[in-house]
Amino acid sequence: MKFFILLAFLIAVAAACVRDDSDGRPACNAEEMTQGRWRNNWDPTAFWQCTTANTAATLVRCPTEGMFDPTTLTCINWFDWVWQPTCKPPSAL
């Protein structure tokens, strides 16, 4: 019984975050346009921005000493920045 509970927990945790090793660049399709800004998984000092649908996302750099926060979708001071795991968006799973 304990084994099945542990197995269910591990499956739930694994389903919560599927590692994303890409740079995180969105396709800027209609669904992704609602968010507007996306984390650059390879460079925390920059983010991807969709300006028009179905066009390539633009790389935008944060101001000096700024890091992109994927929770607030803004650039914050690097003293306040905390690393977060890179997860594929739910639509990409």
N, CA, C and O atoms as a GROMACS GRO file, in nm:
protein
  372
    1MET      N    1   0.082  -0.119   0.000
    1MET     CA    2   0.000   0.000   0.000
    1MET      C    3   0.087   0.127   0.000
    1MET      O    4   0.061   0.220  -0.076
    2LYS      N    5   0.190   0.128   0.086
    2LYS     CA    6   0.278   0.244   0.092
    2LYS      C    7   0.349   0.264  -0.042
    2LYS      O    8   0.373   0.377  -0.084
    3PHE      N    9   0.381   0.152  -0.107
    3PHE     CA   10   0.448   0.161  -0.237
    3PHE      C   11   0.361   0.235  -0.338
    3PHE      O   12   0.411   0.320  -0.412
    4PHE      N   13   0.232   0.204  -0.340
    4PHE     CA   14   0.141   0.267  -0.437
    4PHE      C   15   0.121   0.415  -0.406
    4PHE      O   16   0.108   0.496  -0.498
    5ILE      N   17   0.118   0.449  -0.280
    5ILE     CA   18   0.106   0.590  -0.243
    5ILE      C   19   0.230   0.665  -0.287
    5ILE      O   20   0.220   0.775  -0.343
    6LEU      N   21   0.347   0.608  -0.263
    6LEU     CA   22   0.473   0.670  -0.306
    6LEU      C   23   0.479   0.680  -0.458
    6LEU      O   24   0.521   0.783  -0.511
    7LEU      N   25   0.437   0.578  -0.526
    7LEU     CA   26   0.437   0.579  -0.673
    7LEU      C   27   0.343   0.688  -0.726
    7LEU      O   28   0.379   0.759  -0.820
    8ALA      N   29   0.225   0.700  -0.668
    8ALA     CA   30   0.131   0.804  -0.711
    8ALA      C   31   0.188   0.943  -0.686
    8ALA      O   32   0.171   1.032  -0.768
    9PHE      N   33   0.256   0.961  -0.574
    9PHE     CA   34   0.320   1.090  -0.542
    9PHE      C   35   0.428   1.122  -0.644
    9PHE      O   36   0.435   1.235  -0.693
   10LEU      N   37   0.512   1.026  -0.677
   10LEU     CA   38   0.621   1.049  -0.773
   10LEU      C   39   0.567   1.081  -0.911
   10LEU      O   40   0.623   1.164  -0.982
   11ILE      N   41   0.459   1.017  -0.951
   11ILE     CA   42   0.399   1.045  -1.081
   11ILE      C   43   0.342   1.187  -1.083
   11ILE      O   44   0.357   1.259  -1.181
   12ALA      N   45   0.276   1.226  -0.974
   12ALA     CA   46   0.220   1.362  -0.966
   12ALA      C   47   0.329   1.467  -0.971
   12ALA      O   48   0.312   1.569  -1.038
   13VAL      N   49   0.440   1.444  -0.902
   13VAL     CA   50   0.552   1.539  -0.904
   13VAL      C   51   0.614   1.546  -1.042
   13VAL      O   52   0.644   1.655  -1.091
   14ALA      N   53   0.632   1.432  -1.105
   14ALA     CA   54   0.692   1.430  -1.239
   14ALA      C   55   0.602   1.500  -1.340
   14ALA      O   56   0.652   1.566  -1.431
   15ALA      N   57   0.471   1.486  -1.325
   15ALA     CA   58   0.378   1.550  -1.419
   15ALA      C   59   0.373   1.701  -1.398
   15ALA      O   60   0.336   1.774  -1.489
   16ALA      N   61   0.409   1.748  -1.280
   16ALA     CA   62   0.403   1.890  -1.250
   16ALA      C   63   0.507   1.969  -1.328
   16ALA      O   64   0.482   2.084  -1.366
   17CYS      N   65   0.622   1.911  -1.352
   17CYS     CA   66   0.728   1.983  -1.423
   17CYS      C   67   0.806   1.887  -1.512
   17CYS      O   68   0.876   1.799  -1.464
   18VAL      N   69   0.791   1.906  -1.642
   18VAL     CA   70   0.871   1.832  -1.738
   18VAL      C   71   0.985   1.922  -1.778
   18VAL      O   72   0.962   2.031  -1.831
   19ARG      N   73   1.107   1.879  -1.754
   19ARG     CA   74   1.225   1.961  -1.779
   19ARG      C   75   1.229   2.010  -1.924
   19ARG      O   76   1.202   1.934  -2.017
   20ASP      N   77   1.263   2.134  -1.939
   20ASP     CA   78   1.274   2.196  -2.071
   20ASP      C   79   1.419   2.238  -2.093
   20ASP      O   80   1.466   2.333  -2.031
   21ASP      N   81   1.489   2.167  -2.182
   21ASP     CA   82   1.628   2.199  -2.211
   21ASP      C   83   1.644   2.294  -2.329
   21ASP      O   84   1.756   2.328  -2.367
   22SER      N   85   1.533   2.338  -2.386
   22SER     CA   86   1.540   2.433  -2.498
   22SER      C   87   1.566   2.574  -2.443
   22SER      O   88   1.572   2.594  -2.322
   23ASP      N   89   1.581   2.668  -2.533
   23ASP     CA   90   1.600   2.807  -2.489
   23ASP      C   91   1.468   2.871  -2.446
   23ASP      O   92   1.468   2.984  -2.397
   24GLY      N   93   1.357   2.802  -2.464
   24GLY     CA   94   1.228   2.853  -2.421
   24GLY      C   95   1.160   2.946  -2.519
   24GLY      O   96   1.056   3.004  -2.488
   25ARG      N   97   1.217   2.960  -2.638
   25ARG     CA   98   1.160   3.053  -2.736
   25ARG      C   99   1.022   3.006  -2.780
   25ARG      O  100   1.008   2.895  -2.829
   26PRO      N  101   0.919   3.090  -2.761
   26PRO     CA  102   0.784   3.050  -2.799
   26PRO      C  103   0.760   3.064  -2.949
   26PRO      O  104   0.835   3.132  -3.019
   27ALA      N  105   0.656   2.998  -2.996
   27ALA     CA  106   0.619   3.007  -3.137
   27ALA      C  107   0.535   3.131  -3.166
   27ALA      O  108   0.511   3.164  -3.282
   28CYS      N  109   0.489   3.199  -3.061
   28CYS     CA  110   0.403   3.318  -3.073
   28CYS      C  111   0.276   3.288  -3.149
   28CYS      O  112   0.229   3.369  -3.229
   29ASN      N  113   0.218   3.170  -3.122
   29ASN     CA  114   0.088   3.140  -3.180
   29ASN      C  115  -0.020   3.208  -3.096
   29ASN      O  116   0.012   3.272  -2.996
   30ALA      N  117  -0.144   3.194  -3.134
   30ALA     CA  118  -0.254   3.265  -3.067
   30ALA      C  119  -0.260   3.234  -2.918
   30ALA      O  120  -0.283   3.324  -2.837
   31GLU      N  121  -0.238   3.108  -2.880
   31GLU     CA  122  -0.245   3.071  -2.739
   31GLU      C  123  -0.132   3.135  -2.658
   31GLU      O  124  -0.153   3.179  -2.545
   32GLU      N  125  -0.012   3.140  -2.715
   32GLU     CA  126   0.102   3.196  -2.644
   32GLU      C  127   0.102   3.349  -2.641
   32GLU      O  128   0.173   3.408  -2.559
   33MET      N  129   0.027   3.412  -2.727
   33MET     CA  130   0.024   3.558  -2.730
   33MET      C  131  -0.038   3.617  -2.605
   33MET      O  132  -0.014   3.734  -2.573
   34THR      N  133  -0.118   3.539  -2.532
   34THR     CA  134  -0.184   3.592  -2.414
   34THR      C  135  -0.084   3.624  -2.303
   34THR      O  136  -0.108   3.715  -2.223
   35GLN      N  137   0.026   3.552  -2.297
   35GLN     CA  138   0.126   3.578  -2.192
   35GLN      C  139   0.219   3.691  -2.232
   35GLN      O  140   0.251   3.776  -2.148
   36GLY      N  141   0.262   3.696  -2.355
   36GLY     CA  142   0.345   3.806  -2.404
   36GLY      C  143   0.494   3.792  -2.380
   36GLY      O  144   0.573   3.811  -2.472
   37ARG      N  145   0.535   3.758  -2.258
   37ARG     CA  146   0.677   3.742  -2.225
   37ARG      C  147   0.704   3.599  -2.179
   37ARG      O  148   0.623   3.538  -2.109
   38TRP      N  149   0.820   3.547  -2.222
   38TRP     CA  150   0.857   3.410  -2.189
   38TRP      C  151   0.999   3.406  -2.138
   38TRP      O  152   1.084   3.482  -2.184
   39ARG      N  153   1.025   3.320  -2.046
   39ARG     CA  154   1.158   3.301  -1.990
   39ARG      C  155   1.255   3.250  -2.096
   39ARG      O  156   1.221   3.161  -2.174
   40ASN      N  157   1.375   3.306  -2.098
   40ASN     CA  158   1.484   3.252  -2.179
   40ASN      C  159   1.555   3.152  -2.088
   40ASN      O  160   1.622   3.191  -1.992
   41ASN      N  161   1.541   3.024  -2.117
   41ASN     CA  162   1.595   2.920  -2.028
   41ASN      C  163   1.747   2.917  -2.023
   41ASN      O  164   1.804   2.861  -1.930
   42TRP      N  165   1.812   2.976  -2.121
   42TRP     CA  166   1.958   2.973  -2.126
   42TRP      C  167   2.023   3.101  -2.074
   42TRP      O  168   2.143   3.101  -2.045
   43ASP      N  169   1.948   3.208  -2.061
   43ASP     CA  170   2.004   3.337  -2.019
   43ASP      C  171   1.905   3.409  -1.928
   43ASP      O  172   1.807   3.465  -1.977
   44PRO      N  173   1.928   3.410  -1.797
   44PRO     CA  174   1.833   3.473  -1.706
   44PRO      C  175   1.831   3.625  -1.714
   44PRO      O  176   1.746   3.689  -1.651
   45THR      N  177   1.923   3.685  -1.789
   45THR     CA  178   1.922   3.831  -1.803
   45THR      C  179   1.840   3.876  -1.922
   45THR      O  180   1.838   3.995  -1.955
   46ALA      N  181   1.771   3.782  -1.986
   46ALA     CA  182   1.691   3.815  -2.105
   46ALA      C  183   1.561   3.736  -2.103
   46ALA      O  184   1.546   3.638  -2.029
   47PHE      N  185   1.467   3.780  -2.187
   47PHE     CA  186   1.341   3.708  -2.202
   47PHE      C  187   1.294   3.718  -2.346
   47PHE      O  188   1.342   3.803  -2.421
   48TRP      N  189   1.201   3.631  -2.383
   48TRP     CA  190   1.143   3.632  -2.516
   48TRP      C  191   1.013   3.711  -2.510
   48TRP      O  192   0.937   3.700  -2.414
   49GLN      N  193   0.986   3.790  -2.614
   49GLN     CA  194   0.863   3.866  -2.618
   49GLN      C  195   0.793   3.846  -2.752
   49GLN      O  196   0.855   3.856  -2.858
   50CYS      N  197   0.664   3.816  -2.744
   50CYS     CA  198   0.581   3.803  -2.864
   50CYS      C  199   0.514   3.938  -2.887
   50CYS      O  200   0.446   3.990  -2.799
   51THR      N  201   0.534   3.993  -3.006
   51THR     CA  202   0.471   4.122  -3.035
   51THR      C  203   0.353   4.106  -3.131
   51THR      O  204   0.252   4.175  -3.116
   52THR      N  205   0.364   4.016  -3.227
   52THR     CA  206   0.252   3.987  -3.317
   52THR      C  207   0.241   3.836  -3.334
   52THR      O  208   0.340   3.764  -3.323
   53ALA      N  209   0.121   3.790  -3.360
   53ALA     CA  210   0.097   3.647  -3.373
   53ALA      C  211   0.168   3.589  -3.494
   53ALA      O  212   0.181   3.653  -3.599
   54ASN      N  213   0.214   3.466  -3.478
   54ASN     CA  214   0.275   3.387  -3.585
   54ASN      C  215   0.401   3.450  -3.643
   54ASN      O  216   0.431   3.431  -3.761
   55THR      N  217   0.475   3.525  -3.562
   55THR     CA  218   0.606   3.577  -3.603
   55THR      C  219   0.708   3.530  -3.500
   55THR      O  220   0.671   3.487  -3.391
   56ALA      N  221   0.834   3.540  -3.532
   56ALA     CA  222   0.939   3.496  -3.440
   56ALA      C  223   0.942   3.584  -3.315
   56ALA      O  224   0.924   3.706  -3.323
   57ALA      N  225   0.964   3.521  -3.202
   57ALA     CA  226   0.975   3.595  -3.076
   57ALA      C  227   1.104   3.677  -3.077
   57ALA      O  228   1.204   3.638  -3.136
   58THR      N  229   1.099   3.791  -3.010
   58THR     CA  230   1.213   3.882  -3.002
   58THR      C  231   1.283   3.864  -2.869
   58THR      O  232   1.219   3.852  -2.765
   59LEU      N  233   1.417   3.862  -2.872
   59LEU     CA  234   1.496   3.853  -2.749
   59LEU      C  235   1.511   3.994  -2.692
   59LEU      O  236   1.557   4.085  -2.761
   60VAL      N  237   1.472   4.011  -2.566
   60VAL     CA  238   1.481   4.141  -2.499
   60VAL      C  239   1.570   4.124  -2.376
   60VAL      O  240   1.552   4.030  -2.299
   61ARG      N  241   1.664   4.214  -2.358
   61ARG     CA  242   1.754   4.209  -2.242
   61ARG      C  243   1.698   4.294  -2.128
   61ARG      O  244   1.642   4.401  -2.151
   62CYS      N  245   1.714   4.244  -2.006
   62CYS     CA  246   1.677   4.322  -1.888
   62CYS      C  247   1.778   4.435  -1.871
   62CYS      O  248   1.891   4.425  -1.920
   63PRO      N  249   1.740   4.543  -1.803
   63PRO     CA  250   1.836   4.650  -1.776
   63PRO      C  251   1.954   4.596  -1.696
   63PRO      O  252   1.948   4.487  -1.640
   64THR      N  253   2.062   4.672  -1.692
   64THR     CA  254   2.181   4.632  -1.617
   64THR      C  255   2.143   4.588  -1.477
   64THR      O  256   2.059   4.651  -1.413
   65GLU      N  257   2.205   4.481  -1.429
   65GLU     CA  258   2.180   4.422  -1.298
   65GLU      C  259   2.037   4.369  -1.284
   65GLU      O  260   1.987   4.356  -1.172
   66GLY      N  261   1.972   4.340  -1.396
   66GLY     CA  262   1.836   4.286  -1.391
   66GLY      C  263   1.833   4.141  -1.436
   66GLY      O  264   1.912   4.099  -1.521
   67MET      N  265   1.742   4.065  -1.379
   67MET     CA  266   1.721   3.925  -1.414
   67MET      C  267   1.571   3.908  -1.437
   67MET      O  268   1.489   3.970  -1.368
   68PHE      N  269   1.535   3.823  -1.533
   68PHE     CA  270   1.394   3.801  -1.562
   68PHE      C  271   1.333   3.704  -1.463
   68PHE      O  272   1.386   3.595  -1.440
   69ASP      N  273   1.222   3.744  -1.403
   69ASP     CA  274   1.151   3.661  -1.307
   69ASP      C  275   1.030   3.598  -1.378
   69ASP      O  276   0.937   3.669  -1.414
   70PRO      N  277   1.031   3.464  -1.398
   70PRO     CA  278   0.922   3.401  -1.471
   70PRO      C  279   0.789   3.402  -1.395
   70PRO      O  280   0.684   3.377  -1.455
   71THR      N  281   0.792   3.430  -1.267
   71THR     CA  282   0.669   3.435  -1.190
   71THR      C  283   0.593   3.566  -1.214
   71THR      O  284   0.473   3.565  -1.237
   72THR      N  285   0.666   3.677  -1.208
   72THR     CA  286   0.603   3.809  -1.227
   72THR      C  287   0.611   3.858  -1.372
   72THR      O  288   0.546   3.955  -1.409
   73LEU      N  289   0.691   3.789  -1.454
   73LEU     CA  290   0.713   3.826  -1.594
   73LEU      C  291   0.772   3.965  -1.608
   73LEU      O  292   0.741   4.038  -1.702
   74THR      N  293   0.858   4.002  -1.513
   74THR     CA  294   0.925   4.132  -1.515
   74THR      C  295   1.073   4.113  -1.484
   74THR      O  296   1.116   4.008  -1.437
   75CYS      N  297   1.151   4.216  -1.512
   75CYS     CA  298   1.291   4.216  -1.474
   75CYS      C  299   1.302   4.266  -1.330
   75CYS      O  300   1.241   4.367  -1.293
   76ILE      N  301   1.378   4.195  -1.250
   76ILE     CA  302   1.396   4.233  -1.110
   76ILE      C  303   1.545   4.242  -1.081
   76ILE      O  304   1.628   4.195  -1.159
   77ASN      N  305   1.580   4.302  -0.967
   77ASN     CA  306   1.719   4.313  -0.926
   77ASN      C  307   1.776   4.174  -0.903
   77ASN      O  308   1.708   4.088  -0.848
   78TRP      N  309   1.900   4.152  -0.944
   78TRP     CA  310   1.957   4.018  -0.933
   78TRP      C  311   1.974   3.974  -0.788
   78TRP      O  312   1.988   3.854  -0.763
   79PHE      N  313   1.974   4.065  -0.692
   79PHE     CA  314   1.978   4.025  -0.552
   79PHE      C  315   1.850   3.952  -0.512
   79PHE      O  316   1.852   3.865  -0.425
   80ASP      N  317   1.738   3.987  -0.575
   80ASP     CA  318   1.609   3.929  -0.542
   80ASP      C  319   1.576   3.807  -0.627
   80ASP      O  320   1.478   3.737  -0.599
   81TRP      N  321   1.656   3.780  -0.730
   81TRP     CA  322   1.626   3.672  -0.824
   81TRP      C  323   1.656   3.537  -0.761
   81TRP      O  324   1.758   3.520  -0.695
   82VAL      N  325   1.566   3.441  -0.783
   82VAL     CA  326   1.582   3.304  -0.733
   82VAL      C  327   1.566   3.211  -0.852
   82VAL      O  328   1.471   3.223  -0.930
   83TRP      N  329   1.660   3.116  -0.865
   83TRP     CA  330   1.651   3.020  -0.975
   83TRP      C  331   1.527   2.934  -0.959
   83TRP      O  332   1.493   2.894  -0.848
   84GLN      N  333   1.461   2.907  -1.071
   84GLN     CA  334   1.346   2.818  -1.073
   84GLN      C  335   1.369   2.715  -1.182
   84GLN      O  336   1.430   2.746  -1.285
   85PRO      N  337   1.321   2.594  -1.162
   85PRO     CA  338   1.341   2.491  -1.265
   85PRO      C  339   1.277   2.532  -1.397
   85PRO      O  340   1.174   2.600  -1.400
   86THR      N  341   1.337   2.490  -1.506
   86THR     CA  342   1.281   2.519  -1.638
   86THR      C  343   1.184   2.407  -1.675
   86THR      O  344   1.224   2.292  -1.692
   87CYS      N  345   1.058   2.443  -1.686
   87CYS     CA  346   0.953   2.346  -1.716
   87CYS      C  347   0.887   2.381  -1.847
   87CYS      O  348   0.870   2.498  -1.881
   88LYS      N  349   0.850   2.277  -1.922
   88LYS     CA  350   0.776   2.301  -2.045
   88LYS      C  351   0.638   2.355  -2.009
   88LYS      O  352   0.580   2.314  -1.909
   89PRO      N  353   0.587   2.448  -2.090
   89PRO     CA  354   0.451   2.495  -2.064
   89PRO      C  355   0.352   2.380  -2.079
   89PRO      O  356   0.380   2.286  -2.153
   90PRO      N  357   0.238   2.383  -2.010
   90PRO     CA  358   0.142   2.274  -2.018
   90PRO      C  359   0.099   2.241  -2.160
   90PRO      O  360   0.072   2.125  -2.190
   91SER      N  361   0.092   2.341  -2.248
   91SER     CA  362   0.049   2.315  -2.386
   91SER      C  363   0.153   2.237  -2.465
   91SER      O  364   0.120   2.177  -2.568
   92ALA      N  365   0.280   2.236  -2.419
   92ALA     CA  366   0.387   2.168  -2.492
   92ALA      C  367   0.407   2.024  -2.445
   92ALA      O  368   0.490   1.952  -2.500
   93LEU      N  369   0.333   1.982  -2.346
   93LEU     CA  370   0.351   1.846  -2.291
   93LEU      C  371   0.293   1.743  -2.378
   93LEU      O  372   0.300   1.624  -2.346
   0.00000   0.00000   0.00000
